[in-house]
Amino acid sequence: MSEDMKIVEDLTQSEYKWGFVTDIEMDKAPNGLNEEIIRFISAKKNEPEWMTEWRLKAYRTWLKMAEPDWAKINYPKIDFQEISYYAAPVKKPQLNSMDEVDPALLETFEKLGIPLAERQRLAGVAVDAVFDSVSVATTFRETLAKEGIIFCSISEAIRNHPDLIKKYLGSVVPATDNYFAALNSAVFTDGSFVFIPKGVRCPMELSTYFRINAENTGQFERTLIVAEDDSYVSYLEGCTAPMRDSNQLHAAVVELVTLENAEIKYSTVQNWYPGDKEGKGGIYNFVTKRGMCRGKNSKISWTQVETGSAITWKYPSCVLAGENSIGEFYSIAVTNNFQQADTGTKMIHIGKNTRSTIISKGISAGKSNNSYRGLVKIGKKAENARNFSQCDSMLMGDKCGAHTFPYIEVENPSAKVEHEATTSKVGEDQIFYLNSRGIDTEDAVNMIVNGFCKEVFNVLPMEFAVEAQKLLAVSLEGSVG
Amino acid sequence: MLKIVNLHAEVEGKPILKGINLEINKGEVHAIMGPNGSGKSTLANVLSGNENYQVTEGEIWYEGHNMLDLSPEDRAREGVFLAFQYPVEIPGISNATLLKTAINEIRKHNGMDDISPKDFLAKMREKGQILGMNDLLINRSVNSGFSGGEKKRNEILQLLMLEPKLALLDETDSGLDIDALKIVSTGVNSFRSSENAVLLVTHYQRLLNYIVPDFVHVLSNGKILKSGGKELALKLEDQGYDWINKAELETESV
């Protein structure tokens, strides 16, 4: 084994920094999934009857579906009857200010490095913190309300804005879409709802931190963002989960809708527990994220930095229905040890002059497997559609894998589709070059990786970019090839 | 400053250096010349700590340190600099970022605070000017898409920015046209002082017209066969390396 390989081994074996469990009493549903459990969840959430029915319908759809097996991931079969589908802190606080937040909870956020109060004050970021399945603090709501912006938990939205929910929930990702979307539709417990009215530019970046806490509790969030004509919003999603032995299932659905001239920028930093060095434990992350550019000249932009989870199955997509609409996907996916990621995007061009850009950076270290899977589809009526895709993979060490699965379907001859792909290794020569300039190996690797990911960091909101760079450093802690 | 005693080194089990003895003092410029495969680049790489080259015997003393105990980054922090024969590309990292990081690592090692952005910028402008490098080149990714000549010039820019005590120049002249050679030489000459030293490895006497050495050593088959003043380089230019090899053969047969 060469010296560099030894460095890889040493450095890829850093411990998960966010492994701790918050000690708050939980109100938890018994394990298992059936109509009774769904009614229980719906009742817990004080949902109207139509919502309960909506869930049950999704559940019945799910029962008829089969778990997908086409992704390049391996995991033991999930027993959906062994999972509890609802967990909430017992003391559900009705909060007027941050002072009323449970101190243990605040401490958790402290450990995560996202002190709410600090963030509000310094960054001007409104945070809707989701702690397991119930929202505990929603801030800045007043400022937003003045603009007519709604930013609340999805449960509140179901109770307070039923018309909007009925109109948009499931309009982009219907329950019938896929196995995990159907499951989510049946049992989702919380998530965020954002509504930006016509002509409003959201004055701040909206941010939600999700956190899975109770053992053996799958978290099923549901997020819906609607941007009406001529509006704009930037939404940040960050995730951290504590260390556990058993795998936790996570199946979220995120739906975005943009009307004419509207733009949604959705950024994610995901660093859920990836499992230990032997591949034990870790989050199973099966997510359906899709945006619908419904109006003319509208734009949806996905940016993701994925460093966590034992398994990632995630394809944030854009349906470009409106003429001249634009879809973008910028992604960094890091896998280490035994992590498996099968991630990418789908760009579905339906309208005329629609454009899409895909920039994907995959970094594999340890014994991990990292796959890019992307579909670019140009429909019959999508005159002059354009797509540019660039998929770059970087390997660290010689035990990991990088795979690219691009699918291109073109039904209109005026389309222009470009695809570029590269695979590189973090070279010994690059590391020695930096060493010889006084930079140690760990910093050298960080520099090389940051350079590799630069195009994606450049489109992340400022404070997120800083966090993302730190995360990458922690995830790879000096891996070399 | 640098003392090499009976140095033996190998690459992938193949002996390359077979007993090098060399002493370099402050203010001196030494040129190592020799035919292909004589071990010139190996010597430069061993001195900078490249782990692909294994030292099997001998000692290297640098500024009171046993150099073989120091990692490549510590050697750099102690003032050793290697200008690469084939500079490496690092996409996405700007020259400025690399230089600033390197300077601050070295300063930290010497108990100094980070360089101020203002000072850094001023220094970069000044040194860039000597080498005819504009801001554009300086802000591009390290060596990414640079021409051969630009890469070599960039190495010298790093030399001037990092201000090492001992500069190792590994065939810095190779692949340069005459104009670029002059620029690079001007850069190196502006670096020379009574406080530092230069060890340059080259094939051709050409470079030595511009960077005039105090000593010339001829390396062949892993050993220094002959040392002398700058006139030795001229004799090599005139007569090639053969006469030295013959002399060596005669010595061995005696």
XYZ file of C-alpha atoms in Angstrom:
735
model
C 0.000 0.000 0.000
C 1.459 3.332 -1.007
C 1.850 6.159 1.433
C -0.970 8.063 -0.196
C -3.344 5.169 0.149
C -2.532 5.079 3.811
C -3.366 8.743 4.046
C -6.696 8.049 2.384
C -7.427 5.378 4.927
C -6.456 7.603 7.827
C -8.274 10.605 6.709
C -11.479 9.093 5.472
C -11.970 7.628 8.891
C -12.921 10.764 10.722
C -15.864 10.438 13.056
C -19.279 11.886 12.418
C -19.220 15.212 14.173
C -22.922 15.653 14.729
C -23.609 12.356 16.486
C -25.652 13.080 19.570
C -29.220 12.515 20.688
C -31.400 15.174 22.187
C -33.172 14.100 25.339
C -36.715 15.329 24.873
C -39.782 13.246 25.651
C -41.372 11.934 22.493
C -44.956 11.258 21.577
C -44.595 8.364 19.199
C -46.906 6.247 17.095
C -46.540 2.464 17.363
C -44.523 0.802 14.607
C -46.361 -0.187 11.492
C -48.331 1.238 8.617
C -52.051 0.829 8.025
C -55.110 3.016 7.543
C -55.476 3.414 11.290
C -51.981 4.882 11.603
C -52.705 7.295 8.789
C -55.901 8.425 10.514
C -53.879 8.757 13.727
C -51.333 11.040 12.036
C -54.056 13.070 10.391
C -55.876 13.435 13.711
C -52.680 14.418 15.528
C -52.293 17.151 12.988
C -55.902 18.329 13.371
C -56.369 17.887 9.683
C -59.673 18.343 7.868
C -61.416 15.289 6.489
C -60.410 15.964 2.855
C -56.758 15.743 3.831
C -57.276 12.449 5.632
C -58.930 11.103 2.502
C -56.087 12.426 0.355
C -53.625 10.499 2.512
C -55.665 7.312 2.461
C -55.937 7.454 -1.296
C -52.158 7.784 -1.532
C -51.743 4.867 0.870
C -53.973 2.642 -1.256
C -51.957 3.621 -4.317
C -48.741 2.777 -2.496
C -50.016 -0.663 -1.556
C -50.271 -1.507 -5.247
C -46.784 -0.272 -6.095
C -43.427 -2.017 -5.993
C -40.219 -0.654 -4.556
C -37.970 0.548 -7.411
C -34.790 -1.445 -7.989
C -33.160 0.265 -10.956
C -30.782 2.489 -9.020
C -27.169 1.479 -8.476
C -27.598 1.032 -4.749
C -27.658 -1.973 -2.466
C -29.462 -2.194 0.828
C -31.345 -4.781 2.817
C -35.060 -4.776 2.164
C -36.867 -2.152 4.204
C -39.607 -3.485 6.465
C -42.157 -0.712 6.365
C -44.066 -2.287 9.251
C -41.037 -1.874 11.531
C -41.063 1.890 11.264
C -42.909 4.375 13.427
C -44.505 7.007 11.268
C -45.082 9.707 13.808
C -42.916 11.237 16.510
C -43.382 14.635 18.099
C -41.991 16.320 21.175
C -44.566 15.784 23.944
C -44.641 19.378 24.979
C -45.721 20.910 21.749
C -44.897 24.494 22.442
C -46.991 27.376 21.195
C -44.210 29.880 20.917
C -44.275 33.614 20.827
C -40.551 34.163 21.019
C -37.284 32.316 20.988
C -37.168 32.470 24.804
C -39.911 29.899 24.961
C -38.042 27.310 22.958
C -37.023 24.238 24.965
C -33.427 24.835 26.126
C -32.449 21.264 25.205
C -33.639 21.958 21.720
C -31.767 25.201 21.516
C -28.694 23.346 22.614
C -29.180 20.883 19.799
C -29.243 23.679 17.310
C -26.202 25.070 19.051
C -24.333 21.807 18.454
C -25.425 21.831 14.859
C -23.851 25.207 14.531
C -27.124 26.865 13.634
C -28.086 28.973 16.608
C -31.484 30.259 15.528
C -31.254 33.577 17.289
C -27.824 34.202 15.901
C -28.902 33.355 12.430
C -31.909 35.623 12.557
C -29.917 38.531 13.799
C -26.796 38.188 11.710
C -27.967 36.725 8.485
C -31.512 38.022 8.327
C -32.616 34.486 7.611
C -36.083 33.398 8.658
C -35.858 29.870 9.981
C -38.669 27.377 10.128
C -37.007 24.719 12.251
C -38.450 21.268 11.939
C -37.535 19.062 14.869
C -38.612 15.584 14.013
C -42.144 16.003 12.895
C -43.402 19.215 14.406
C -42.377 22.772 13.728
C -41.167 24.390 16.916
C -40.132 27.826 15.884
C -41.156 29.965 12.997
C -39.577 33.329 12.824
C -39.752 36.481 10.836
C -43.282 35.641 9.983
C -44.465 39.160 10.542
C -41.997 40.752 8.177
C -42.963 38.237 5.591
C -46.665 38.659 6.255
C -46.412 42.342 5.418
C -45.391 41.341 1.916
C -48.211 38.829 1.780
C -45.713 35.974 1.919
C -46.793 32.820 3.659
C -44.014 30.793 5.282
C -45.247 28.165 7.685
C -45.287 24.461 8.368
C -47.270 22.392 5.907
C -49.618 21.301 8.715
C -50.539 24.888 9.456
C -50.999 25.543 5.781
C -53.399 22.638 5.522
C -55.466 24.139 8.328
C -55.160 27.817 7.383
C -54.769 27.881 3.623
C -56.783 24.910 2.379
C -57.491 26.473 -1.012
C -53.821 26.849 -1.877
C -53.016 23.381 -0.605
C -55.874 21.788 -2.516
C -54.750 23.586 -5.642
C -51.035 22.834 -5.508
C -50.282 19.871 -3.225
C -49.532 16.886 -5.420
C -49.781 18.979 -8.576
C -46.106 18.470 -9.377
C -45.446 15.163 -7.647
C -48.698 13.220 -7.558
C -49.027 10.320 -5.139
C -48.968 8.002 -8.123
C -45.557 9.297 -9.229
C -43.376 6.741 -7.531
C -43.212 4.358 -4.604
C -41.591 6.732 -2.152
C -43.689 9.716 -3.205
C -46.814 7.657 -2.589
C -45.528 6.647 0.836
C -44.737 10.242 1.673
C -48.169 11.417 0.539
C -49.765 8.937 2.909
C -47.712 9.598 6.012
C -45.943 12.956 5.726
C -45.829 14.654 9.078
C -44.320 18.036 8.477
C -42.353 20.274 6.211
C -42.665 23.795 4.946
C -45.084 25.748 2.882
C -44.052 28.911 1.085
C -46.273 31.138 -0.954
C -44.918 34.231 -2.689
C -47.706 36.383 -4.096
C -47.679 38.132 -7.439
C -44.969 40.737 -7.913
C -43.208 40.106 -4.608
C -39.507 39.560 -4.295
C -38.968 37.758 -0.996
C -36.797 40.126 1.049
C -34.792 37.385 2.753
C -33.566 33.895 2.180
C -35.949 31.381 3.699
C -34.361 28.540 5.530
C -35.466 25.290 7.121
C -33.356 22.970 9.141
C -34.641 19.454 9.353
C -33.424 17.039 11.895
C -34.266 13.397 12.444
C -34.102 12.603 16.119
C -36.186 9.722 17.480
C -34.769 6.283 16.856
C -36.518 4.184 14.220
C -38.659 7.068 13.159
C -38.758 7.774 9.508
C -39.186 11.392 8.774
C -41.424 12.210 5.883
C -41.441 15.883 5.152
C -43.471 17.546 2.535
C -42.453 20.884 1.165
C -44.424 23.023 -1.228
C -43.270 26.331 -2.641
C -45.434 28.389 -4.932
C -44.180 31.532 -6.642
C -46.877 33.531 -8.386
C -46.314 35.801 -11.411
C -43.229 38.035 -11.274
C -42.120 36.820 -7.862
C -38.820 35.513 -6.534
C -37.690 33.416 -3.581
C -34.500 31.742 -2.479
C -34.997 28.799 -0.151
C -32.312 27.032 1.862
C -32.643 23.560 3.265
C -30.072 22.102 5.624
C -30.121 18.733 7.306
C -28.248 16.930 10.047
C -29.150 13.728 11.872
C -27.617 12.210 14.990
C -25.629 8.999 15.031
C -27.647 5.778 15.305
C -26.956 2.133 14.748
C -30.076 1.225 12.826
C -30.800 2.749 9.487
C -33.404 5.418 9.382
C -35.646 5.914 6.430
C -36.233 9.297 5.023
C -38.584 9.873 2.114
C -39.351 13.495 1.462
C -41.250 15.183 -1.313
C -40.536 18.722 -2.415
C -42.717 20.467 -4.964
C -41.983 23.819 -6.548
C -44.290 25.784 -8.813
C -43.358 28.946 -10.702
C -45.879 31.002 -12.631
C -45.051 33.646 -15.248
C -41.677 35.363 -14.824
C -41.284 33.820 -11.386
C -38.081 32.322 -10.037
C -37.364 29.843 -7.264
C -33.833 29.097 -6.161
C -33.715 26.022 -3.932
C -30.469 25.147 -2.177
C -29.794 22.093 -0.044
C -26.931 21.086 2.156
C -27.481 17.523 3.307
C -25.121 15.921 5.814
C -27.192 13.231 7.439
C -25.417 10.451 9.253
C -23.676 8.362 6.579
C -23.089 5.260 8.709
C -19.851 4.258 10.362
C -16.576 3.154 8.792
C -17.855 -0.419 8.433
C -21.010 0.752 6.700
C -23.233 0.175 9.720
C -26.138 2.527 10.272
C -26.840 5.692 8.410
C -29.825 7.346 6.813
C -31.617 5.961 3.786
C -32.611 8.997 1.839
C -35.235 8.504 -0.871
C -36.368 11.897 -1.989
C -38.553 13.173 -4.780
C -37.905 16.791 -5.648
C -39.470 18.371 -8.651
C -40.182 21.842 -9.877
C -42.736 22.878 -12.438
C -41.990 25.963 -14.491
C -45.595 26.510 -15.354
C -45.460 30.126 -16.507
C -43.630 31.759 -19.377
C -40.085 32.974 -18.632
C -40.057 31.301 -15.271
C -37.006 29.709 -13.706
C -36.234 27.001 -11.193
C -32.760 26.401 -9.939
C -31.718 23.453 -7.750
C -28.395 23.524 -5.972
C -27.420 20.660 -3.734
C -24.441 19.677 -1.655
C -24.888 16.072 -0.586
C -22.326 14.722 1.843
C -24.403 12.556 4.141
C -26.737 9.528 4.222
C -25.810 5.888 3.763
C -27.984 5.813 0.665
C -29.036 8.755 -1.440
C -31.689 8.336 -4.098
C -32.527 11.761 -5.317
C -33.190 13.485 -8.620
C -34.289 17.108 -8.260
C -36.002 17.785 -11.549
C -37.549 20.537 -13.615
C -40.564 20.330 -15.848
C -40.159 23.201 -18.275
C -43.704 23.727 -19.434
C -43.802 27.506 -19.849
C -42.264 29.040 -22.954
C -38.719 30.347 -22.426
C -38.573 28.768 -19.017
C -35.227 27.793 -17.510
C -34.203 24.850 -15.361
C -30.875 24.548 -13.580
C -29.266 21.820 -11.524
C -25.990 22.284 -9.698
C -24.838 19.409 -7.576
C -21.955 18.253 -5.440
C -22.270 14.725 -4.136
C -19.607 13.342 -1.837
C -19.461 9.701 -0.802
C -16.998 8.126 1.585
C -16.547 4.769 3.368
C -19.538 2.624 2.329
C -21.880 5.395 1.247
C -23.907 4.963 -1.915
C -25.320 7.814 -3.892
C -27.447 7.564 -6.994
C -28.355 11.117 -7.750
C -28.887 13.457 -10.651
C -31.708 15.290 -12.288
C -34.390 15.252 -14.917
C -34.957 18.132 -17.273
C -38.235 17.729 -19.098
C -38.562 20.260 -21.904
C -42.157 20.795 -22.960
C -42.427 24.479 -23.912
C -40.736 26.367 -26.723
C -37.288 27.912 -26.221
C -36.810 26.205 -22.912
C -33.278 25.956 -21.592
C -31.613 23.796 -18.985
C -28.169 23.527 -17.448
C -26.811 20.597 -15.468
C -23.533 20.801 -13.586
C -22.805 17.732 -11.488
C -19.686 17.103 -9.427
C -19.303 13.692 -7.841
C -16.526 12.919 -5.391
C -15.940 9.345 -4.264
C -13.611 8.219 -1.505
C -13.179 5.115 0.635
C -15.198 2.162 -0.672
C -18.130 4.272 -1.741
C -20.098 4.353 -4.961
C -21.241 7.558 -6.558
C -23.539 7.581 -9.568
C -24.873 10.404 -11.631
C -28.147 9.575 -13.298
C -29.761 12.210 -15.453
C -32.487 12.483 -18.021
C -32.811 15.227 -20.587
C -36.054 14.947 -22.463
C -37.048 17.249 -25.274
C -40.745 16.906 -26.096
C -42.351 17.194 -29.537
C -43.467 20.785 -29.045
C -40.262 22.040 -27.423
C -38.976 24.035 -30.398
C -35.416 25.314 -29.968
C -34.890 23.681 -26.610
C -31.351 23.783 -25.309
C -29.548 21.706 -22.741
C -26.007 21.705 -21.512
C -24.845 18.981 -19.148
C -21.502 18.598 -17.494
C -20.812 15.675 -15.190
C -17.436 15.487 -13.531
C -16.286 12.759 -11.196
C -13.330 12.764 -8.892
C -11.908 9.626 -7.336
C -9.890 9.387 -4.154
C -8.087 6.124 -3.685
C -8.642 2.987 -5.731
C -11.501 1.288 -3.906
C -14.319 3.657 -4.807
C -16.470 3.936 -7.872
C -17.889 6.720 -10.016
C -20.586 6.071 -12.590
C -22.452 8.256 -15.026
C -25.790 7.309 -16.547
C -26.979 10.033 -18.885
C -30.296 9.474 -20.664
C -31.207 11.718 -23.554
C -34.573 11.569 -25.332
C -35.149 14.043 -28.103
C -38.425 14.242 -30.031
C -37.905 17.613 -31.651
C -35.218 18.027 -34.325
C -34.523 21.679 -33.460
C -33.166 20.728 -30.050
C -29.564 21.227 -29.070
C -28.278 18.946 -26.338
C -24.696 18.902 -25.146
C -23.186 16.491 -22.680
C -19.688 16.585 -21.260
C -18.250 14.200 -18.731
C -14.864 13.824 -17.105
C -13.365 11.535 -14.511
C -10.237 12.502 -12.647
C -8.200 11.341 -9.710
C -6.838 13.538 -7.005
C -3.292 13.189 -8.158
C -0.234 12.524 -6.037
C 1.506 15.076 -8.219
C -1.064 17.752 -7.331
C -0.697 17.006 -3.642
C 3.092 17.034 -3.773
C 2.991 20.294 -5.695
C 0.972 21.922 -2.914
C 3.109 20.233 -0.215
C 6.165 21.759 -1.780
C 4.535 25.157 -1.317
C 4.179 24.629 2.434
C 0.590 23.326 2.396
C -0.034 20.085 4.278
C -1.778 17.142 2.674
C -5.139 17.667 4.317
C -5.351 21.283 3.241
C -4.019 20.354 -0.162
C -6.835 17.875 -0.728
C -9.392 20.406 0.450
C -8.017 22.912 -1.990
C -8.119 20.476 -4.866
C -11.673 19.393 -4.022
C -12.844 22.971 -3.583
C -11.338 23.840 -6.922
C -13.145 20.895 -8.483
C -16.470 22.032 -7.010
C -16.010 25.722 -7.627
C -18.697 26.088 -10.290
C -21.288 24.824 -7.826
C -20.040 26.788 -4.807
C -20.310 29.899 -6.933
C -24.087 29.543 -7.240
C -24.719 28.753 -3.572
C -25.929 31.582 -1.341
C -22.960 33.081 0.495
C -23.431 31.689 4.011
C -24.336 28.299 2.600
C -21.218 28.201 0.471
C -19.066 28.665 3.559
C -20.934 25.919 5.407
C -20.719 23.626 2.397
C -16.969 24.037 2.100
C -16.529 23.185 5.771
C -18.750 20.148 5.346
C -16.724 18.887 2.425
C -13.581 19.247 4.475
C -15.108 17.242 7.327
C -16.546 14.588 5.024
C -13.302 13.912 3.267
C -10.836 15.009 5.885
C -7.809 14.791 3.639
C -8.543 11.832 1.376
C -5.991 11.281 -1.330
C -5.614 9.238 -4.514
C 23.272 26.347 4.218
C 23.053 22.947 2.529
C 25.396 20.029 2.941
C 24.892 16.779 1.069
C 27.035 13.841 2.160
C 27.361 10.603 0.211
C 23.730 10.721 -0.927
C 22.264 7.600 -2.502
C 18.681 7.516 -3.767
C 16.509 5.274 -5.876
C 13.245 5.360 -7.770
C 11.085 2.241 -7.728
C 14.045 0.197 -6.564
C 16.357 1.504 -9.265
C 19.443 3.302 -7.912
C 19.793 6.763 -9.457
C 22.024 8.764 -7.142
C 25.197 6.959 -6.154
C 27.072 9.071 -3.674
C 26.544 12.796 -4.116
C 28.634 15.233 -2.080
C 27.803 18.899 -2.330
C 27.959 21.986 -0.173
C 26.084 25.187 -0.889
C 26.575 28.418 1.025
C 24.500 31.563 1.250
C 24.813 33.850 -1.737
C 25.935 31.092 -4.115
C 24.439 29.849 -7.340
C 25.259 26.267 -8.243
C 24.468 24.729 -11.596
C 24.087 20.990 -11.982
C 24.595 19.848 -15.543
C 24.661 16.466 -17.076
C 23.286 14.211 -19.773
C 19.780 12.727 -19.749
C 19.242 10.184 -17.023
C 22.230 11.309 -14.987
C 20.069 12.012 -11.919
C 19.759 15.817 -12.057
C 15.997 15.951 -11.522
C 16.196 13.180 -8.961
C 18.510 15.334 -6.890
C 16.088 18.275 -7.010
C 13.159 16.027 -6.097
C 14.991 14.338 -3.239
C 15.867 17.729 -1.795
C 12.236 18.863 -1.896
C 11.037 15.652 -0.262
C 9.175 13.904 -3.079
C 8.231 10.528 -1.624
C 8.551 8.743 -4.937
C 12.305 9.036 -4.454
C 13.786 6.980 -1.631
C 17.008 7.937 0.056
C 18.931 4.753 0.783
C 22.153 6.162 2.177
C 23.802 9.440 3.116
C 22.835 12.673 4.795
C 21.366 16.019 3.906
C 21.854 18.910 6.309
C 19.981 22.129 5.766
C 20.257 25.135 8.082
C 21.103 22.886 10.988
C 18.204 20.465 10.307
C 18.525 16.878 9.279
C 16.531 17.446 6.133
C 15.508 13.817 5.802
C 13.412 14.206 8.958
C 11.322 16.995 7.434
C 8.120 16.509 5.429
C 7.894 18.271 2.063
C 5.635 20.959 3.560
C 8.014 21.552 6.463
C 10.939 21.881 4.100
C 8.939 24.482 2.185
C 8.117 26.295 5.420
C 11.806 26.251 6.326
C 12.581 27.985 3.057
C 13.152 25.318 0.415
C 11.457 25.909 -2.914
C 11.291 23.680 -5.969
C 10.448 25.183 -9.344
C 8.987 22.167 -11.127
C 10.128 20.893 -14.452
C 6.506 20.053 -15.210
C 4.298 22.384 -13.138
C 1.019 20.785 -12.107
C -2.439 22.109 -13.001
C -4.973 22.668 -10.225
C -8.336 23.597 -11.743
C -10.623 25.929 -9.819
C -7.951 27.316 -7.496
C -6.596 30.696 -8.499
C -2.927 31.495 -8.478
C -3.695 34.203 -5.957
C -5.379 31.750 -3.571
C -2.500 29.311 -3.804
C 0.089 32.009 -3.210
C -1.769 33.550 -0.312
C -2.274 30.168 1.348
C 1.373 29.243 0.844
C 2.674 32.578 2.115
C 0.506 32.369 5.210
C 1.542 28.778 5.942
C 5.160 29.846 5.812
C 4.501 32.939 7.938
C 2.578 30.887 10.479
C 5.494 28.484 10.719
C 7.729 31.430 11.504
C 5.382 32.833 14.128
C 4.109 35.671 11.977
C 0.558 36.906 11.340
C -1.154 36.480 7.995
C -0.105 38.867 5.267
C -2.554 41.740 4.870
C -4.598 41.692 1.664
C -3.153 45.084 0.762
C 0.463 43.983 1.146
C -0.246 40.766 -0.689
C -1.757 42.553 -3.632
C 1.048 45.083 -3.810
C 3.670 42.342 -3.716
C 1.895 40.330 -6.351
C 1.701 43.338 -8.679
C 5.370 44.110 -8.159
C 6.585 40.566 -8.771
C 4.150 40.025 -11.609
C 5.581 43.056 -13.342
C 9.101 41.660 -13.266
C 7.819 38.600 -15.115
C 5.434 40.421 -17.421
C 2.459 38.627 -15.901
C -0.731 40.624 -15.757
C -3.581 40.341 -13.266
C -5.477 38.157 -15.677
C -2.866 35.430 -15.579
C -2.485 35.811 -11.836
C -6.195 35.309 -11.213
C -6.519 32.257 -13.447
C -6.568 28.754 -12.022
C -3.131 27.426 -11.123
C -1.417 26.499 -14.402
C -4.780 25.526 -15.911
C -4.608 25.983 -19.645
C -1.276 27.803 -19.352
C 1.227 27.414 -22.163
C 4.526 25.740 -21.328
C 6.245 29.106 -21.073
C 3.502 30.567 -18.891
C 3.788 27.650 -16.507
C 7.518 28.168 -16.108
C 7.041 31.873 -15.561
C 4.394 31.055 -12.983
C 6.899 28.921 -11.089
C 9.242 31.874 -10.938
C 6.394 34.121 -9.794
C 5.883 31.715 -6.899
C 9.604 31.811 -6.192
C 9.558 35.586 -5.971
C 6.416 35.631 -3.850
C 7.521 32.966 -1.370
C 11.101 34.271 -1.043
C 12.717 30.991 -0.012
C 16.257 30.600 1.279
C 17.111 27.791 -1.066
C 15.675 27.738 -4.583
C 15.831 24.518 -6.570
C 15.189 25.135 -10.251
C 14.503 21.925 -12.148
C 15.100 22.520 -15.857
C 13.333 25.831 -15.683
C 14.764 26.657 -19.118
C 13.367 23.647 -20.936
C 10.715 24.506 -23.478
C 11.349 28.242 -23.302
C 11.999 30.437 -26.315
C 14.744 33.008 -26.038
C 12.435 35.844 -24.946
C 10.811 33.776 -22.224
C 14.245 32.560 -21.140
C 15.354 36.159 -20.647
C 12.249 37.020 -18.634
C 12.621 33.971 -16.408
C 16.316 34.721 -15.910
C 15.562 38.319 -14.981
C 13.154 36.955 -12.399
C 15.709 34.576 -10.914
C 18.416 37.249 -10.905
C 16.102 39.636 -9.050
C 15.723 36.914 -6.431
C 19.458 36.390 -5.884
C 20.901 37.909 -2.745
C 23.657 37.325 -0.241
C 21.062 35.712 2.035
C 19.823 32.953 -0.247
C 21.134 30.319 -2.602
C 20.124 28.760 -5.906
C 20.627 25.248 -7.179
C 19.721 25.037 -10.811
C 19.500 21.915 -12.827
C 19.885 22.269 -16.566
C 20.800 20.509 -19.741
C 22.120 23.475 -21.585
C 24.720 26.094 -21.047
C 22.312 28.613 -22.634
C 20.582 29.420 -19.342
C 23.919 30.080 -17.681
C 24.538 33.020 -20.003
C 21.715 34.755 -18.195
C 21.938 33.292 -14.713
C 25.653 33.221 -14.100
C 26.601 30.474 -11.649
C 29.372 30.532 -9.107
C 29.903 26.796 -9.442
C 29.156 24.222 -12.087
C 28.941 20.500 -11.316
C 28.770 17.772 -13.865
C 26.559 14.882 -12.898
C 26.832 11.591 -14.670
C 25.511 8.197 -13.707
C 24.492 9.406 -10.250
C 27.786 10.996 -9.263
C 29.346 14.420 -9.510
C 32.265 13.801 -11.819
C 33.603 17.262 -12.080
C 33.162 20.618 -10.408
C 34.417 23.987 -11.474
C 33.574 27.582 -12.205
C 31.314 28.897 -14.942
C 33.977 28.162 -17.541
C 33.270 24.462 -17.073
C 29.859 24.996 -18.578
C 31.431 26.532 -21.648
C 33.745 23.594 -22.085
C 30.744 21.255 -21.885
C 28.936 23.319 -24.480
C 31.969 23.044 -26.698
C 32.954 19.420 -26.207
C 29.804 17.689 -24.907
C 29.775 15.295 -21.991
C 31.831 12.598 -23.657
C 35.235 13.769 -22.498
C 34.118 13.576 -18.884
C 32.691 10.100 -19.300
C 35.899 8.981 -20.943
C 37.899 10.471 -18.128
C 35.700 8.562 -15.722
C 36.221 5.307 -17.564
C 39.937 5.821 -17.466
C 39.818 6.494 -13.761
C 37.793 3.339 -13.152
C 40.114 1.163 -15.194
C 43.178 2.334 -13.307
